[in-house]
PDB file of C-alpha atoms in Angstrom:
ATOM      1  CA  MET A   1     126.666 109.865 102.878  1.00  0.00           C
ATOM      2  CA  LEU A   2     125.532 110.047 106.518  1.00  0.00           C
ATOM      3  CA  ASN A   3     126.905 107.401 108.850  1.00  0.00           C
ATOM      4  CA  THR A   4     124.653 104.670 110.206  1.00  0.00           C
ATOM      5  CA  TYR A   5     123.980 106.191 113.630  1.00  0.00           C
ATOM      6  CA  THR A   6     123.215 109.672 112.292  1.00  0.00           C
ATOM      7  CA  ASN A   7     120.948 108.281 109.588  1.00  0.00           C
ATOM      8  CA  TYR A   8     119.059 106.128 112.089  1.00  0.00           C
ATOM      9  CA  GLN A   9     118.711 109.009 114.551  1.00  0.00           C
ATOM     10  CA  MET A  10     117.328 111.355 111.916  1.00  0.00           C
ATOM     11  CA  ILE A  11     114.500 108.904 111.254  1.00  0.00           C
ATOM     12  CA  ALA A  12     113.899 107.708 114.808  1.00  0.00           C
ATOM     13  CA  LYS A  13     113.760 111.173 116.397  1.00  0.00           C
ATOM     14  CA  ASP A  14     110.856 112.247 114.203  1.00  0.00           C
ATOM     15  CA  MET A  15     109.169 109.005 113.239  1.00  0.00           C
ATOM     16  CA  ALA A  16     105.828 110.681 112.544  1.00  0.00           C
ATOM     17  CA  LYS A  17     107.376 112.983 109.947  1.00  0.00           C
ATOM     18  CA  ALA A  18     109.270 110.086 108.378  1.00  0.00           C
ATOM     19  CA  ILE A  19     106.054 108.080 108.127  1.00  0.00           C
ATOM     20  CA  ASP A  20     104.263 111.059 106.578  1.00  0.00           C
ATOM     21  CA  ARG A  21     106.898 111.248 103.845  1.00  0.00           C
ATOM     22  CA  VAL A  22     106.393 107.564 103.072  1.00  0.00           C
ATOM     23  CA  GLU A  23     102.614 107.979 103.040  1.00  0.00           C
ATOM     24  CA  ASP A  24     102.919 110.773 100.450  1.00  0.00           C
ATOM     25  CA  GLU A  25     104.895 108.653  98.002  1.00  0.00           C
ATOM     26  CA  PRO A  26     102.656 108.258  94.903  1.00  0.00           C
ATOM     27  CA  THR A  27     102.782 104.458  94.759  1.00  0.00           C
ATOM     28  CA  VAL A  28     102.236 104.071  98.490  1.00  0.00           C
ATOM     29  CA  LYS A  29      99.391 106.566  98.394  1.00  0.00           C
ATOM     30  CA  ARG A  30      97.625 104.756  95.555  1.00  0.00           C
ATOM     31  CA  ASP A  31      98.024 101.338  97.147  1.00  0.00           C
ATOM     32  CA  THR A  32      96.829 102.567 100.522  1.00  0.00           C
ATOM     33  CA  GLU A  33      93.784 104.285  99.047  1.00  0.00           C
ATOM     34  CA  TYR A  34      92.890 101.095  97.183  1.00  0.00           C
ATOM     35  CA  TYR A  35      93.322  99.014 100.322  1.00  0.00           C
ATOM     36  CA  LEU A  36      91.105 101.204 102.498  1.00  0.00           C
ATOM     37  CA  ALA A  37      88.467 101.513  99.780  1.00  0.00           C
ATOM     38  CA  ASN A  38      88.200  97.770  99.234  1.00  0.00           C
ATOM     39  CA  ILE A  39      89.209  95.830 102.330  1.00  0.00           C
ATOM     40  CA  THR A  40      85.726  95.997 103.905  1.00  0.00           C
ATOM     41  CA  LYS A  41      84.365  94.245 100.814  1.00  0.00           C
ATOM     42  CA  ILE A  42      86.360  91.178 101.823  1.00  0.00           C
ATOM     43  CA  LYS A  43      84.109  88.786 103.740  1.00  0.00           C
ATOM     44  CA  SER A  44      86.094  85.557 103.711  1.00  0.00           C
ATOM     45  CA  ILE A  45      89.514  83.989 103.283  1.00  0.00           C
ATOM     46  CA  GLU A  46      88.604  83.169  99.695  1.00  0.00           C
ATOM     47  CA  ASP A  47      87.729  86.806  98.977  1.00  0.00           C
ATOM     48  CA  LEU A  48      91.114  87.961 100.251  1.00  0.00           C
ATOM     49  CA  MET A  49      92.971  85.414  98.153  1.00  0.00           C
ATOM     50  CA  LYS A  50      91.126  86.514  95.006  1.00  0.00           C
ATOM     51  CA  ASP A  51      92.264  90.136  95.287  1.00  0.00           C
ATOM     52  CA  ASP A  52      96.018  89.989  94.729  1.00  0.00           C
ATOM     53  CA  ARG A  53      96.471  93.694  95.336  1.00  0.00           C
ATOM     54  CA  LEU A  54      94.837  93.589  98.755  1.00  0.00           C
ATOM     55  CA  PHE A  55      96.601  90.364  99.680  1.00  0.00           C
ATOM     56  CA  ARG A  56     100.035  91.754  98.714  1.00  0.00           C
ATOM     57  CA  TYR A  57      99.394  94.901 100.728  1.00  0.00           C
ATOM     58  CA  ALA A  58      98.346  92.927 103.803  1.00  0.00           C
ATOM     59  CA  MET A  59     101.296  90.548 103.527  1.00  0.00           C
ATOM     60  CA  LYS A  60     103.812  93.367 103.205  1.00  0.00           C
ATOM     61  CA  ALA A  61     102.261  95.142 106.175  1.00  0.00           C
ATOM     62  CA  HIS A  62     102.995  92.069 108.278  1.00  0.00           C
ATOM     63  CA  GLY A  63     106.539  91.673 106.994  1.00  0.00           C
ATOM     64  CA  LEU A  64     105.612  88.689 104.825  1.00  0.00           C
ATOM     65  CA  ALA A  65     106.063  90.130 101.338  1.00  0.00           C
ATOM     66  CA  ASP A  66     108.392  87.286 100.374  1.00  0.00           C
ATOM     67  CA  MET A  67     105.588  84.788 101.028  1.00  0.00           C
ATOM     68  CA  THR A  68     102.889  86.284  98.799  1.00  0.00           C
ATOM     69  CA  TYR A  69     103.391  83.431  96.336  1.00  0.00           C
ATOM     70  CA  ALA A  70     102.481  80.868  99.015  1.00  0.00           C
ATOM     71  CA  LYS A  71      98.731  81.322  99.108  1.00  0.00           C
ATOM     72  CA  ALA A  72      98.007  77.689 100.011  1.00  0.00           C
ATOM     73  CA  PHE A  73     100.348  78.035 102.974  1.00  0.00           C
ATOM     74  CA  MET A  74      98.573  81.172 104.167  1.00  0.00           C
ATOM     75  CA  VAL A  75      95.111  79.679 103.612  1.00  0.00           C
ATOM     76  CA  LYS A  76      96.034  76.735 105.824  1.00  0.00           C
ATOM     77  CA  ALA A  77      97.205  79.092 108.576  1.00  0.00           C
ATOM     78  CA  MET A  78      94.074  81.234 108.321  1.00  0.00           C
ATOM     79  CA  LYS A  79      91.616  78.331 108.223  1.00  0.00           C
ATOM     80  CA  GLU A  80      93.003  76.858 111.439  1.00  0.00           C
ATOM     81  CA  GLY A  81      92.857  80.225 113.223  1.00  0.00           C
ATOM     82  CA  ILE A  82      94.704  81.018 116.445  1.00  0.00           C
ATOM     83  CA  ASP A  83      92.400  79.875 119.251  1.00  0.00           C
ATOM     84  CA  ASP A  84      93.759  76.320 119.286  1.00  0.00           C
ATOM     85  CA  GLU A  85      97.326  76.283 120.619  1.00  0.00           C
ATOM     86  CA  ASP A  86      98.061  73.438 118.216  1.00  0.00           C
ATOM     87  CA  SER A  87      96.879  75.362 115.161  1.00  0.00           C
ATOM     88  CA  PHE A  88      99.272  75.866 112.266  1.00  0.00           C
ATOM     89  CA  ALA A  89      99.873  79.571 112.938  1.00  0.00           C
ATOM     90  CA  ASN A  90     100.575  78.925 116.611  1.00  0.00           C
ATOM     91  CA  LYS A  91     103.174  76.289 115.765  1.00  0.00           C
ATOM     92  CA  LEU A  92     105.146  78.436 113.352  1.00  0.00           C
ATOM     93  CA  THR A  93     108.357  79.789 114.806  1.00  0.00           C
ATOM     94  CA  ASP A  94     107.970  83.144 113.074  1.00  0.00           C
ATOM     95  CA  LYS A  95     105.186  84.955 114.909  1.00  0.00           C
ATOM     96  CA  LYS A  96     104.492  87.260 111.957  1.00  0.00           C
ATOM     97  CA  TYR A  97     102.217  84.515 110.646  1.00  0.00           C
ATOM     98  CA  TYR A  98     100.312  84.471 113.927  1.00  0.00           C
ATOM     99  CA  GLU A  99      99.905  88.250 113.744  1.00  0.00           C
ATOM    100  CA  PHE A 100      98.619  88.033 110.174  1.00  0.00           C
ATOM    101  CA  VAL A 101      96.023  85.420 111.123  1.00  0.00           C
ATOM    102  CA  LYS A 102      95.068  87.473 114.173  1.00  0.00           C
ATOM    103  CA  THR A 103      94.437  90.458 111.914  1.00  0.00           C
ATOM    104  CA  PHE A 104      92.420  88.459 109.389  1.00  0.00           C
ATOM    105  CA  ASP A 105      90.772  86.063 111.818  1.00  0.00           C
ATOM    106  CA  PHE A 106      87.806  85.005 109.723  1.00  0.00           C
ATOM    107  CA  VAL A 107      87.460  81.883 111.874  1.00  0.00           C
ATOM    108  CA  SER A 108      86.485  84.009 114.880  1.00  0.00           C
ATOM    109  CA  PHE A 109      84.884  87.070 113.301  1.00  0.00           C
ATOM    110  CA  GLY A 110      83.565  85.833 109.961  1.00  0.00           C
ATOM    111  CA  ALA A 111      82.307  88.508 107.566  1.00  0.00           C
ATOM    112  CA  THR A 112      82.953  91.287 110.126  1.00  0.00           C
ATOM    113  CA  THR A 113      86.692  90.619 110.254  1.00  0.00           C
ATOM    114  CA  THR A 114      87.671  93.435 107.938  1.00  0.00           C
ATOM    115  CA  VAL A 115      85.570  96.123 109.615  1.00  0.00           C
ATOM    116  CA  ARG A 116      87.828  95.958 112.658  1.00  0.00           C
ATOM    117  CA  THR A 117      90.431  98.690 113.137  1.00  0.00           C
ATOM    118  CA  ARG A 118      93.200  96.087 113.152  1.00  0.00           C
ATOM    119  CA  ALA A 119      92.350  95.066 109.590  1.00  0.00           C
ATOM    120  CA  GLN A 120      91.931  98.641 108.381  1.00  0.00           C
ATOM    121  CA  GLN A 121      94.053 101.506 109.755  1.00  0.00           C
ATOM    122  CA  GLY A 122      96.082  99.110 111.876  1.00  0.00           C
ATOM    123  CA  THR A 123      97.272  97.315 108.759  1.00  0.00           C
ATOM    124  CA  VAL A 124      97.922 100.609 106.963  1.00  0.00           C
ATOM    125  CA  ASP A 125     100.091 101.804 109.847  1.00  0.00           C
ATOM    126  CA  MET A 126     102.093  98.586 109.689  1.00  0.00           C
ATOM    127  CA  TYR A 127     102.457  98.902 105.923  1.00  0.00           C
ATOM    128  CA  LEU A 128     103.820 102.436 106.191  1.00  0.00           C
ATOM    129  CA  ARG A 129     106.328 101.477 108.868  1.00  0.00           C
ATOM    130  CA  GLN A 130     107.411  98.421 106.890  1.00  0.00           C
ATOM    131  CA  THR A 131     107.905 100.560 103.785  1.00  0.00           C
ATOM    132  CA  LEU A 132     109.894 103.121 105.761  1.00  0.00           C
ATOM    133  CA  GLU A 133     112.257 100.427 106.986  1.00  0.00           C
ATOM    134  CA  GLU A 134     112.646  98.928 103.515  1.00  0.00           C
ATOM    135  CA  ASN A 135     113.407 102.336 102.018  1.00  0.00           C
ATOM    136  CA  ALA A 136     116.061 102.925 104.673  1.00  0.00           C
ATOM    137  CA  GLY A 137     117.589  99.533 103.940  1.00  0.00           C
ATOM    138  CA  LYS A 138     118.110 100.402 100.283  1.00  0.00           C
ATOM    139  CA  GLN A 139     120.702 102.921 101.406  1.00  0.00           C
ATOM    140  CA  ASN A 140     122.028 101.304 104.561  1.00  0.00           C
ATOM    141  CA  GLU A 141     121.004  97.926 105.925  1.00  0.00           C
ATOM    142  CA  GLY A 142     122.267  98.896 109.378  1.00  0.00           C
ATOM    143  CA  VAL A 143     119.617 101.609 109.564  1.00  0.00           C
ATOM    144  CA  ARG A 144     116.884  99.166 108.593  1.00  0.00           C
ATOM    145  CA  LEU A 145     118.106  96.687 111.183  1.00  0.00           C
ATOM    146  CA  ALA A 146     118.115  99.362 113.893  1.00  0.00           C
ATOM    147  CA  LEU A 147     114.609 100.532 113.001  1.00  0.00           C
ATOM    148  CA  TYR A 148     113.338  96.958 112.884  1.00  0.00           C
ATOM    149  CA  PHE A 149     114.923  96.123 116.230  1.00  0.00           C
ATOM    150  CA  GLU A 150     113.457  99.254 117.776  1.00  0.00           C
ATOM    151  CA  ARG A 151     109.989  98.214 116.572  1.00  0.00           C
ATOM    152  CA  LYS A 152     110.281  94.660 117.897  1.00  0.00           C
ATOM    153  CA  ALA A 153     112.231  95.290 121.092  1.00  0.00           C
ATOM    154  CA  GLY A 154     109.306  95.937 123.442  1.00  0.00           C
ATOM    155  CA  GLY A 155     107.799  92.524 122.762  1.00  0.00           C
ATOM    156  CA  LEU A 156     110.946  90.516 123.477  1.00  0.00           C
ATOM    157  CA  THR A 157     110.874  88.490 126.685  1.00  0.00           C
ATOM    158  CA  ASN A 158     113.705  86.010 126.085  1.00  0.00           C
ATOM    159  CA  PHE A 159     116.688  85.556 123.814  1.00  0.00           C
ATOM    160  CA  TYR A 160     115.211  82.494 122.132  1.00  0.00           C
ATOM    161  CA  GLN A 161     112.837  84.940 120.443  1.00  0.00           C
ATOM    162  CA  VAL A 162     115.844  86.956 119.309  1.00  0.00           C
ATOM    163  CA  LEU A 163     117.558  83.896 117.868  1.00  0.00           C
ATOM    164  CA  ALA A 164     114.383  82.898 116.034  1.00  0.00           C
ATOM    165  CA  ASP A 165     114.687  86.079 113.965  1.00  0.00           C
ATOM    166  CA  PRO A 166     117.871  86.398 111.833  1.00  0.00           C
ATOM    167  CA  ALA A 167     117.594  90.190 111.729  1.00  0.00           C
ATOM    168  CA  LEU A 168     117.210  90.599 115.496  1.00  0.00           C
ATOM    169  CA  SER A 169     120.029  88.186 116.248  1.00  0.00           C
ATOM    170  CA  ARG A 170     122.283  89.993 113.770  1.00  0.00           C
ATOM    171  CA  VAL A 171     121.769  93.209 115.719  1.00  0.00           C
ATOM    172  CA  VAL A 172     122.596  91.600 119.063  1.00  0.00           C
ATOM    173  CA  ARG A 173     125.703  89.823 117.739  1.00  0.00           C
ATOM    174  CA  THR A 174     126.951  93.047 116.180  1.00  0.00           C
ATOM    175  CA  ALA A 175     126.321  95.060 119.348  1.00  0.00           C
ATOM    176  CA  LEU A 176     128.273  92.480 121.363  1.00  0.00           C
ATOM    177  CA  GLY A 177     131.109  92.369 118.845  1.00  0.00           C
ATOM    178  CA  LEU A 178     130.516  88.695 118.044  1.00  0.00           C
ATOM    179  CA  PRO A 179     131.451  87.216 114.656  1.00  0.00           C
ATOM    180  CA  ASP A 180     128.751  85.918 112.306  1.00  0.00           C
ATOM    181  CA  SER A 181     130.133  82.422 112.884  1.00  0.00           C
ATOM    182  CA  PHE A 182     128.766  82.598 116.440  1.00  0.00           C
ATOM    183  CA  ALA A 183     125.322  82.031 114.932  1.00  0.00           C
ATOM    184  CA  SER A 184     126.261  78.393 114.332  1.00  0.00           C
ATOM    185  CA  ALA A 185     127.045  77.767 118.011  1.00  0.00           C
ATOM    186  CA  ASP A 186     124.747  75.727 120.262  1.00  0.00           C
ATOM    187  CA  ILE A 187     121.476  77.606 120.795  1.00  0.00           C
ATOM    188  CA  ASP A 188     121.543  77.360 124.578  1.00  0.00           C
ATOM    189  CA  LYS A 189     125.142  78.571 124.667  1.00  0.00           C
ATOM    190  CA  GLN A 190     124.218  81.577 122.558  1.00  0.00           C
ATOM    191  CA  VAL A 191     121.339  82.397 124.892  1.00  0.00           C
ATOM    192  CA  LYS A 192     123.550  82.019 127.940  1.00  0.00           C
ATOM    193  CA  LEU A 193     126.138  84.425 126.580  1.00  0.00           C
ATOM    194  CA  PHE A 194     123.474  86.958 125.579  1.00  0.00           C
ATOM    195  CA  GLU A 195     121.951  86.755 129.062  1.00  0.00           C
ATOM    196  CA  GLU A 196     125.346  87.336 130.643  1.00  0.00           C
ATOM    197  CA  LYS A 197     125.901  90.474 128.576  1.00  0.00           C
ATOM    198  CA  ILE A 198     122.403  91.975 128.303  1.00  0.00           C
ATOM    199  CA  ASP A 199     119.323  92.184 130.503  1.00  0.00           C
ATOM    200  CA  ILE A 200     116.419  91.447 128.139  1.00  0.00           C
ATOM    201  CA  ALA A 201     114.300  93.901 130.156  1.00  0.00           C
ATOM    202  CA  ASP A 202     116.564  96.716 128.922  1.00  0.00           C
ATOM    203  CA  PHE A 203     114.928  96.442 125.516  1.00  0.00           C
ATOM    204  CA  SER A 204     111.669  97.704 127.042  1.00  0.00           C
ATOM    205  CA  ASP A 205     113.397 100.757 128.518  1.00  0.00           C
ATOM    206  CA  PRO A 206     113.539 103.541 125.872  1.00  0.00           C
ATOM    207  CA  GLU A 207     116.728 105.084 127.276  1.00  0.00           C
ATOM    208  CA  LYS A 208     118.586 101.789 127.561  1.00  0.00           C
ATOM    209  CA  LEU A 209     117.333 100.669 124.151  1.00  0.00           C
ATOM    210  CA  SER A 210     118.591 103.917 122.645  1.00  0.00           C
ATOM    211  CA  LYS A 211     122.059 103.334 124.099  1.00  0.00           C
ATOM    212  CA  PHE A 212     122.031  99.754 122.835  1.00  0.00           C
ATOM    213  CA  LEU A 213     121.126 100.839 119.308  1.00  0.00           C
ATOM    214  CA  GLN A 214     123.760 103.577 119.427  1.00  0.00           C
ATOM    215  CA  ARG A 215     126.320 100.886 120.177  1.00  0.00           C
ATOM    216  CA  PHE A 216     124.952  98.665 117.403  1.00  0.00           C
ATOM    217  CA  THR A 217     124.959 101.401 114.751  1.00  0.00           C
ATOM    218  CA  SER A 218     128.433 102.551 115.754  1.00  0.00           C
ATOM    219  CA  LEU A 219     129.895  99.056 115.520  1.00  0.00           C
ATOM    220  CA  TRP A 220     127.981  98.419 112.322  1.00  0.00           C
ATOM    221  CA  GLU A 221     129.527 101.516 110.788  1.00  0.00           C
ATOM    222  CA  LEU A 222     133.030 100.276 111.623  1.00  0.00           C
ATOM    223  CA  SER A 223     132.447  97.130 109.575  1.00  0.00           C
ATOM    224  CA  ASN A 224     130.282  98.739 106.889  1.00  0.00           C
ATOM    225  CA  PRO A 225     131.520 102.318 106.380  1.00  0.00           C
ATOM    226  CA  SER A 226     129.405 104.552 104.142  1.00  0.00           C
ATOM    227  CA  GLN A 227     127.484 101.525 102.924  1.00  0.00           C
ATOM    228  CA  GLY A 228     125.482 101.720  99.727  1.00  0.00           C
ATOM    229  CA  ASN A 229     122.655  99.567  98.441  1.00  0.00           C
ATOM    230  CA  ALA A 230     122.321  96.337 100.405  1.00  0.00           C
ATOM    231  CA  THR A 231     118.954  95.042  99.220  1.00  0.00           C
ATOM    232  CA  SER A 232     120.127  91.540  98.378  1.00  0.00           C
ATOM    233  CA  GLN A 233     121.728  91.094 101.810  1.00  0.00           C
ATOM    234  CA  MET A 234     118.575  92.291 103.539  1.00  0.00           C
ATOM    235  CA  ASN A 235     116.441  89.866 101.558  1.00  0.00           C
ATOM    236  CA  VAL A 236     118.399  87.043 103.171  1.00  0.00           C
ATOM    237  CA  LEU A 237     117.888  88.417 106.679  1.00  0.00           C
ATOM    238  CA  PHE A 238     114.198  89.201 106.352  1.00  0.00           C
ATOM    239  CA  ALA A 239     113.094  86.343 104.071  1.00  0.00           C
ATOM    240  CA  GLN A 240     110.997  83.608 105.655  1.00  0.00           C
ATOM    241  CA  PRO A 241     111.184  79.819 105.216  1.00  0.00           C
ATOM    242  CA  ALA A 242     108.794  78.508 102.561  1.00  0.00           C
ATOM    243  CA  GLU A 243     107.050  76.148 104.943  1.00  0.00           C
ATOM    244  CA  TYR A 244     106.897  75.176 108.576  1.00  0.00           C
ATOM    245  CA  GLY A 245     109.361  72.319 108.955  1.00  0.00           C
ATOM    246  CA  ILE A 246     111.440  73.454 105.964  1.00  0.00           C
ATOM    247  CA  SER A 247     113.889  75.878 107.501  1.00  0.00           C
ATOM    248  CA  THR A 248     117.360  76.222 108.936  1.00  0.00           C
ATOM    249  CA  ASN A 249     118.665  74.085 111.775  1.00  0.00           C
ATOM    250  CA  LEU A 250     118.431  77.164 113.928  1.00  0.00           C
ATOM    251  CA  LEU A 251     114.678  77.390 113.452  1.00  0.00           C
ATOM    252  CA  PHE A 252     114.259  73.676 114.069  1.00  0.00           C
ATOM    253  CA  SER A 253     116.005  74.106 117.408  1.00  0.00           C
ATOM    254  CA  ILE A 254     114.069  77.176 118.417  1.00  0.00           C
ATOM    255  CA  GLN A 255     110.772  75.496 117.556  1.00  0.00           C
ATOM    256  CA  SER A 256     110.889  73.811 120.970  1.00  0.00           C
ATOM    257  CA  MET A 257     112.117  76.901 122.792  1.00  0.00           C
ATOM    258  CA  ARG A 258     110.938  77.717 126.268  1.00  0.00           C
ATOM    259  CA  ARG A 259     107.954  80.072 126.558  1.00  0.00           C
TER     260      ARG A 259
END
């Protein structure tokens, strides 16, 4: 079995080819064809909720597959939209909900929402990347973490955002050689230590990000040599709280984080 760094590099160096392989998988191909053929028929929030297949596809594309059961939760987020800073989606710590509502913003665009590129090919692209990362995680969760971090890195502006995401924070702790128990330390102290060790701007520099992820994958491999299936562990890292306000103490703390 390839080590974590080599496996990650093989995917990252030719991402387009890796995505093409995912797109050609029979199940993915069928689901994507169905999505593109039917999404423009969706004219309202209610329409989207009625088509489970479309809704599941859209949720997975946004990294919210574990929340497909919570339709009432998603309806509330979508009905309040994103224009009001006090809306439900804007208050949620996990910004994947905001991105979902932004994609399916029926409040702002009404029946034309699903004719936008973001709701069509944009969502398909996200679905393919999400599937690629999940497939990688079935063999080695370190590879999935590296790919996920690479995808999110450019949008990070402070370490409170990192701590709000268990997967991102796991990568940073591992790269810094910190024990998992460090996650229970005071939030501000964690941020201070991260800031002392890493310039957050480095994550927007491809060369520096590459070196960071090389360090992460190398240290990950030391603790998880030739790792096999780790799906259950990844479900814990990528799963989302059932509701806003029902989450870990970490997320409660980060809810008031500085912007």
